[in-house]
Amino acid sequence: MPKIIINEKEIEFDKGMTVLQACELAAVEIPRFCYHEKLSIAGNCRMCLVEMEKSAKPIASCAMPAAEGMKIKTNTEFVKKARKGIMEFLLANHPLDCPVCDQGGECDLQDQSLFYGFDKSRFSENKRAVKDKYMGPLIKTQMTRCIHCTRCVRFAEEVAGVPEIGATGRGEDMEITTYLEQSMTSELSANVIDLCPVGALTSKPYAFEARPWELKKTESIDVMDAVGSNIRVDTYGWEVKRILPRLNNEINEEWISDKTRYACDGLLKQRLDKPYIKKNGKLVKSSWDESIELITSKINSINPNEIGAHIGDMASLETIFSFKNLLKKINCNNYDFREKKFYINPKNKINYLFNSSIQGIEDCDLVLLIGCNPRHEATMINARLRKSIIKNNVPIFSIGNPGDLTYDYNLLGEDISELKNIFEGKSRINEKLNNSKKPLFIVGESALELKNGKYILEETKSFLIKNNFINETWNAFNFLTQNASSVAAIDLKFYNIEDGNNFIFFDKLKNQDFKLLYLVGSDNLVIKKNNEFIIYQGSHGDRNAEIADVILPSPAYTEQDGLFINLEGRIQECRKASYPTNEAMEDWKIFNLINNSLYKTNLFDNFLSIRKLALQDIPMLSGIDSLPLKNKVNNNETSSVFTNEKMQIRPIDYYYSNAIARASKTMSDCRDIGINNKKNGTNN
C-alpha cells in the first residue's frame, strides 16, 4: 500500500484517496464545508487547506489526490492563517443572526468560526442580501446565510435523482434556488437540510420549536416502510419534535425519506387516548374494565371459527407474538397480516426476503423489476438502485410500468408473457443475463396480487436456481415487501393458508363468515361492515376505528419498545422515546387483560419474556442487527400454472400510506402539492 506522511507520521492509504481522506485515517480533523463523503467533490469552500511540501500555496485537501511520499502538514501557522483568511471571506456577508437561527447549536460554520474566526471584521462594505426561495412545505430558506457549498445541488442531482436545485449567477451574485421556485418533488428532499452546513436551509415544520440541547435523543428504527432505516427520535418532554437519520451504511447510509422524517407530527393528532364502546350507534368513552368485560362476553358467546383477526402494518415482533398467543388460547385460527391478497410461500425464508441485501444492490450488474415501484414502496431501496446506476452503469429493466423512478430503465413490457419469455430464453435481456454474474430480480407485492402470483414467485426462483444465480455467494431473488410488520408476521406464522387456498382469511372476510373481528393497528385493511362485532386496538382514530364497536388505545411506535424485522430479515430494535397518551396501554398488556378476564391467568409475566420466546420462533436467527443465516434452497418446491395477464402495479398514496401519515399535517401539505409521477423514465 502507498504511504503518505502527515504531521511527521507515516500513514498507509488506499489508491484513489484524497489528502483529506488520508488525514482522517491519521485521526487528523480537517475543517470542511463543501466536502461530503457521499457526494462528488466540488472544492468550493477551500476551508480544508493544508500545507504540502514543495508547494508555494496551500492546497485544498478534499480535491488533491493522495500520492506516495507526500508530506502534509495540517497544524502550522501557515495553514491556520490560510484558513482564517477563508473564514473571513465566508463571514463577510453572513448575517449575525445565530440567536434566531434554527441551525444554532448544530452549525458547522458556528463551530469552525470558534477556531478560525476573528472577533472583528475588516469588511466595511454593505453586506449582500438574498431573497428567500420557495422549496416546498418541508424546507425553509434563509438564503442570505448561504456560503455556496453546493451540497444541496449535488445531493439533488446525484442521490435524489431529481435535479431541481441549481445555481444562478457567479461570485458574490451566485444564488441557490429551485428551478422556477417550485417545490422539490423528491421523496428525499429534506436531506438537504442535514447537508446544509449553515442555516440557509432549515426545517419548515420544526422552525422555532426547540433548541438541540433541550431535546432528549433516542436511537430507534423507522417503521414507515419495510427498509428499517436507522433514525434518531428527538423529544421535548413527551412530544416528538423531530426525527433525524442515523448513519448505517448497510441500510439507509445517512439518508431518510421525507415521510420517515416528517410524519411524526401525526403522532399528536387523531390519537386514541381512552377506551370507547359503541352505544346506540355512537362511540362513547368507557373504562378499561367495562371494555374488557364486553370483549370477553362476546368472545365467549361466539364460535372460535367465526372469529377473525388481523395485525397491522406497524406491529412489532412482540405484539404479533403476544397477539397470536391470545388467539391460540381462544382457539381462533383465522388470522392474517396482509392488507390485500398477495401470494406468499412461507416454506423457505428466501421466498419472502430481500436476499441480495440492501448494500448488495451496489454489487449487482443487472436489475429486473417485476411488478414493483421501489420509489414509493421503499424509497431507500430506490436510492441504492440509482447509486448502482451512477457507480457501475448497471442496466435496469422492468416488467410493468412503475412511472418515473428518478433514473432511466428499459420497459420490457406490461404483460406476464414477458417474464415467461425470459424463463424460456426468448427475451431481449437473456443475452445480458447469460453474461451477468450478479443479477438482481426484485418481485413486488403488486406482481403477487395477480392471478399469476404463484407462477411469478415460484418460476422466478426456479429460473434463478437453474442458472446458478442463487448460490453460496449470491442470491438474486428478492421480494420487496412494503410493511414493517410483514417479515416478522411470516416468521411467526401469523397467517391461515393451505396448499389449495392462500387466501382463507380474505375469502371468509368477503363472505362475511366472521361474527367478531379483532383488528390490531389494521388501518389499511378494507372492511365492509355488516353485523360483525369489531374490536379495534391501535394508536389513531383512523379508517377502521370509525367502524369499531370497541376501541382499545395503544401506543404508537415511538412510545413502546419493540423489535422489527426489515425486508432483508435483519432484526432491529425500536426504542421507546416518548410516553403513551392518557390511558393508552401497551399491546401485550391489553392481551394480558383479556386473557386474565377469560381464564384468570396472564399470558406473559413481563415484556422481556415475550421477546425471548418470540425470538425462539424466528427461523435462521443470527442476532440483533445481523442478516439472517443462509439456508439451503430446493428447486421446484411448488408447481404453478401460467395464464397471461397484464402486470398492474398498484399505485400507492405515498404520503397517506398509514394512520400516522394520514394524521400528519405536513404529509397532507406534501400531498396537496399534487406531486404526480408521470409514466416516463424509460429508455424506450
XYZ file of C-alpha atoms in Angstrom, residues 123-405:
283
model
C -15.241 44.123 5.768
C -16.610 47.659 5.743
C -18.862 47.427 2.671
C -22.590 46.793 2.717
C -23.478 43.152 3.241
C -25.390 41.445 0.477
C -28.953 40.300 0.996
C -30.539 37.447 -0.947
C -34.258 36.906 -1.369
C -35.542 33.709 0.254
C -36.643 30.973 -2.129
C -39.672 28.693 -2.072
C -38.720 24.996 -1.933
C -41.960 23.427 -0.751
C -43.620 22.681 2.586
C -40.559 20.999 4.125
C -37.618 23.327 3.514
C -37.378 26.806 4.996
C -34.850 29.095 3.336
C -32.677 31.981 4.572
C -30.502 32.335 1.516
C -28.523 35.317 2.829
C -26.794 32.749 5.069
C -25.760 30.564 2.105
C -21.996 30.059 1.631
C -22.326 28.380 -1.815
C -21.023 24.978 -0.784
C -23.428 23.370 -3.342
C -24.029 20.292 -1.183
C -27.771 20.619 -1.817
C -27.252 20.888 -5.575
C -25.088 17.778 -5.706
C -27.437 15.783 -3.495
C -30.469 16.588 -5.630
C -28.666 15.513 -8.781
C -26.609 12.566 -7.548
C -28.646 10.927 -4.787
C -32.242 12.084 -5.083
C -32.148 11.881 -8.865
C -34.392 14.900 -9.200
C -32.036 17.736 -10.239
C -34.328 20.589 -9.252
C -31.818 22.692 -7.293
C -29.242 24.740 -9.152
C -27.223 27.929 -9.029
C -27.680 31.178 -10.906
C -25.143 33.988 -11.201
C -21.442 33.982 -10.361
C -19.244 35.035 -7.487
C -20.992 37.145 -4.894
C -24.132 37.221 -7.073
C -24.485 33.447 -7.067
C -27.827 32.191 -5.692
C -29.055 28.675 -4.952
C -32.656 28.072 -5.998
C -35.113 25.549 -7.353
C -35.982 25.991 -10.985
C -38.905 28.410 -11.311
C -39.017 28.330 -7.494
C -41.222 25.254 -7.433
C -41.488 22.694 -4.656
C -38.983 19.859 -4.739
C -40.662 16.655 -5.884
C -38.197 14.158 -4.451
C -39.178 11.896 -1.551
C -35.669 12.542 -0.196
C -35.773 16.334 -0.464
C -35.414 17.170 3.240
C -31.977 15.525 3.443
C -30.584 18.801 2.082
C -31.425 20.307 5.486
C -29.000 17.922 7.196
C -26.410 18.567 4.495
C -26.516 22.350 4.767
C -23.516 23.381 6.918
C -25.092 26.739 7.782
C -28.659 27.864 8.414
C -29.564 28.583 4.791
C -31.822 25.506 4.574
C -33.702 24.580 7.718
C -36.753 22.532 8.578
C -40.002 24.401 7.991
C -42.225 22.187 10.231
C -39.609 22.305 13.010
C -38.987 26.071 12.796
C -38.578 27.713 16.231
C -39.775 24.590 18.053
C -36.769 23.822 20.253
C -33.012 24.049 20.613
C -30.950 20.876 20.140
C -29.632 20.867 23.707
C -33.202 20.853 25.044
C -34.100 17.608 23.310
C -33.835 14.046 24.515
C -32.300 11.896 21.783
C -33.279 8.242 21.310
C -31.784 5.911 18.717
C -34.510 3.917 17.018
C -35.875 2.379 13.811
C -38.292 3.728 11.210
C -41.485 1.733 10.545
C -42.999 3.749 7.688
C -41.833 1.020 5.305
C -40.030 -2.304 5.461
C -36.497 -0.949 4.942
C -35.829 -0.314 8.633
C -33.983 2.981 8.246
C -31.930 3.908 11.301
C -33.284 7.067 12.915
C -32.896 9.299 15.943
C -36.058 10.453 17.680
C -35.745 13.846 19.386
C -38.350 14.572 22.060
C -39.173 17.585 24.202
C -40.940 16.233 27.262
C -43.339 13.617 25.859
C -43.679 15.270 22.449
C -41.719 14.051 19.416
C -40.253 17.216 17.891
C -38.259 15.761 15.023
C -36.779 12.615 13.503
C -33.290 12.579 12.019
C -31.272 9.886 10.197
C -28.576 7.780 11.834
C -25.593 6.539 9.886
C -25.885 2.920 8.780
C -24.063 2.149 5.541
C -25.697 -1.281 5.303
C -29.244 0.074 5.203
C -30.008 3.789 4.735
C -26.463 5.240 4.710
C -27.186 8.668 6.199
C -30.446 9.489 4.374
C -34.102 9.023 5.243
C -37.282 9.645 3.294
C -39.407 12.732 3.862
C -42.224 10.567 5.199
C -39.899 8.997 7.775
C -38.704 12.436 8.824
C -41.922 14.430 8.927
C -44.847 12.092 9.543
C -44.038 12.425 13.258
C -46.397 15.391 13.710
C -49.156 12.852 13.078
C -48.284 11.405 16.498
C -50.050 14.421 18.043
C -53.263 14.235 16.012
C -56.285 11.918 15.986
C -54.916 9.947 18.922
C -56.894 7.336 20.772
C -56.348 8.058 24.440
C -59.287 6.301 26.144
C -61.311 3.122 25.585
C -64.544 3.605 23.655
C -67.697 1.488 23.313
C -70.408 1.933 20.693
C -73.793 2.558 22.269
C -76.870 3.374 20.206
C -74.724 3.796 17.112
C -72.310 6.260 18.757
C -68.880 5.749 20.289
C -68.791 6.871 23.921
C -65.943 6.914 26.424
C -65.628 3.861 28.554
C -63.393 2.315 31.196
C -60.896 -0.469 30.679
C -62.896 -2.805 32.924
C -66.125 -2.223 31.006
C -64.422 -2.609 27.611
C -62.617 -5.826 28.545
C -65.780 -7.272 30.081
C -67.731 -6.606 26.876
C -64.994 -8.163 24.720
C -64.751 -11.314 26.829
C -68.523 -11.759 26.836
C -68.556 -11.535 23.042
C -65.654 -13.997 22.685
C -67.394 -16.476 24.978
C -70.660 -16.227 23.042
C -69.170 -16.747 19.548
C -67.820 -19.895 17.933
C -63.995 -19.599 17.560
C -64.350 -20.429 13.841
C -66.395 -17.259 13.480
C -63.657 -15.055 14.975
C -61.165 -13.342 12.667
C -58.068 -11.309 13.497
C -55.719 -9.032 11.619
C -52.402 -7.400 12.510
C -51.442 -4.005 11.119
C -48.525 -2.635 9.134
C -46.531 -1.215 12.072
C -46.819 -4.019 14.620
C -43.674 -5.134 16.426
C -42.425 -8.687 16.795
C -43.594 -8.816 20.417
C -47.065 -7.515 19.535
C -47.519 -10.121 16.796
C -46.285 -12.931 19.044
C -48.429 -11.998 22.047
C -51.493 -11.455 19.833
C -51.074 -14.875 18.245
C -50.780 -16.472 21.675
C -54.051 -14.849 22.757
C -55.760 -16.121 19.593
C -54.463 -19.625 20.280
C -55.963 -19.509 23.772
C -59.407 -18.733 22.352
C -58.940 -21.372 19.580
C -59.051 -18.816 16.772
C -57.169 -19.879 13.605
C -58.442 -17.222 11.228
C -55.824 -14.503 11.143
C -53.599 -12.732 8.626
C -51.192 -9.814 8.242
C -51.728 -8.983 4.568
C -53.777 -5.914 3.681
C -54.554 -7.264 0.214
C -54.497 -10.705 -1.314
C -50.975 -11.488 -2.494
C -49.377 -14.901 -2.744
C -46.841 -15.982 -0.118
C -44.805 -19.148 0.277
C -43.503 -19.353 3.853
C -41.878 -22.800 3.420
C -38.492 -21.251 2.712
C -37.293 -17.957 4.145
C -35.774 -16.764 0.866
C -39.300 -16.651 -0.586
C -40.139 -13.507 1.347
C -36.816 -11.713 1.890
C -34.691 -9.208 0.007
C -31.931 -11.791 -0.202
C -29.254 -9.790 -2.020
C -29.304 -7.333 0.915
C -29.695 -3.572 0.569
C -25.958 -3.000 0.464
C -25.649 -5.822 -2.086
C -27.511 -3.681 -4.616
C -24.232 -1.851 -5.225
C -22.573 -5.128 -6.296
C -25.161 -6.205 -8.880
C -24.598 -5.972 -12.640
C -28.225 -6.167 -13.875
C -31.601 -5.348 -12.329
C -35.042 -6.668 -13.277
C -38.074 -5.084 -11.584
C -41.127 -7.343 -11.606
C -44.307 -5.518 -10.699
C -42.884 -3.015 -8.255
C -42.313 0.690 -7.794
C -39.334 0.993 -5.429
C -39.576 4.794 -5.404
C -42.809 4.685 -3.412
C -42.669 1.215 -1.889
C -39.155 1.510 -0.462
C -37.568 4.896 -1.098
C -34.144 3.959 0.262
C -34.022 0.877 -1.997
C -34.680 3.199 -4.927
C -31.824 5.469 -3.828
C -29.474 2.444 -3.768
C -30.585 1.422 -7.250
C -29.812 4.897 -8.527
C -26.427 4.801 -6.808
C -25.699 1.482 -8.523
C -26.515 3.035 -11.908
C -24.213 6.002 -11.308
C -21.413 3.917 -9.810
C -21.427 0.873 -12.099
C -23.679 1.864 -15.026
C -25.980 -1.064 -14.224
C -28.809 -1.659 -16.747
C -32.292 -1.732 -15.222
C -35.296 -3.456 -16.815
C -38.911 -3.527 -15.725
C -41.945 -5.695 -16.372
C -44.856 -3.395 -15.657
C -44.650 0.395 -15.852
C -43.815 1.965 -12.480
C -43.538 5.514 -13.847
C -40.700 7.881 -13.003
C -38.158 6.156 -10.761
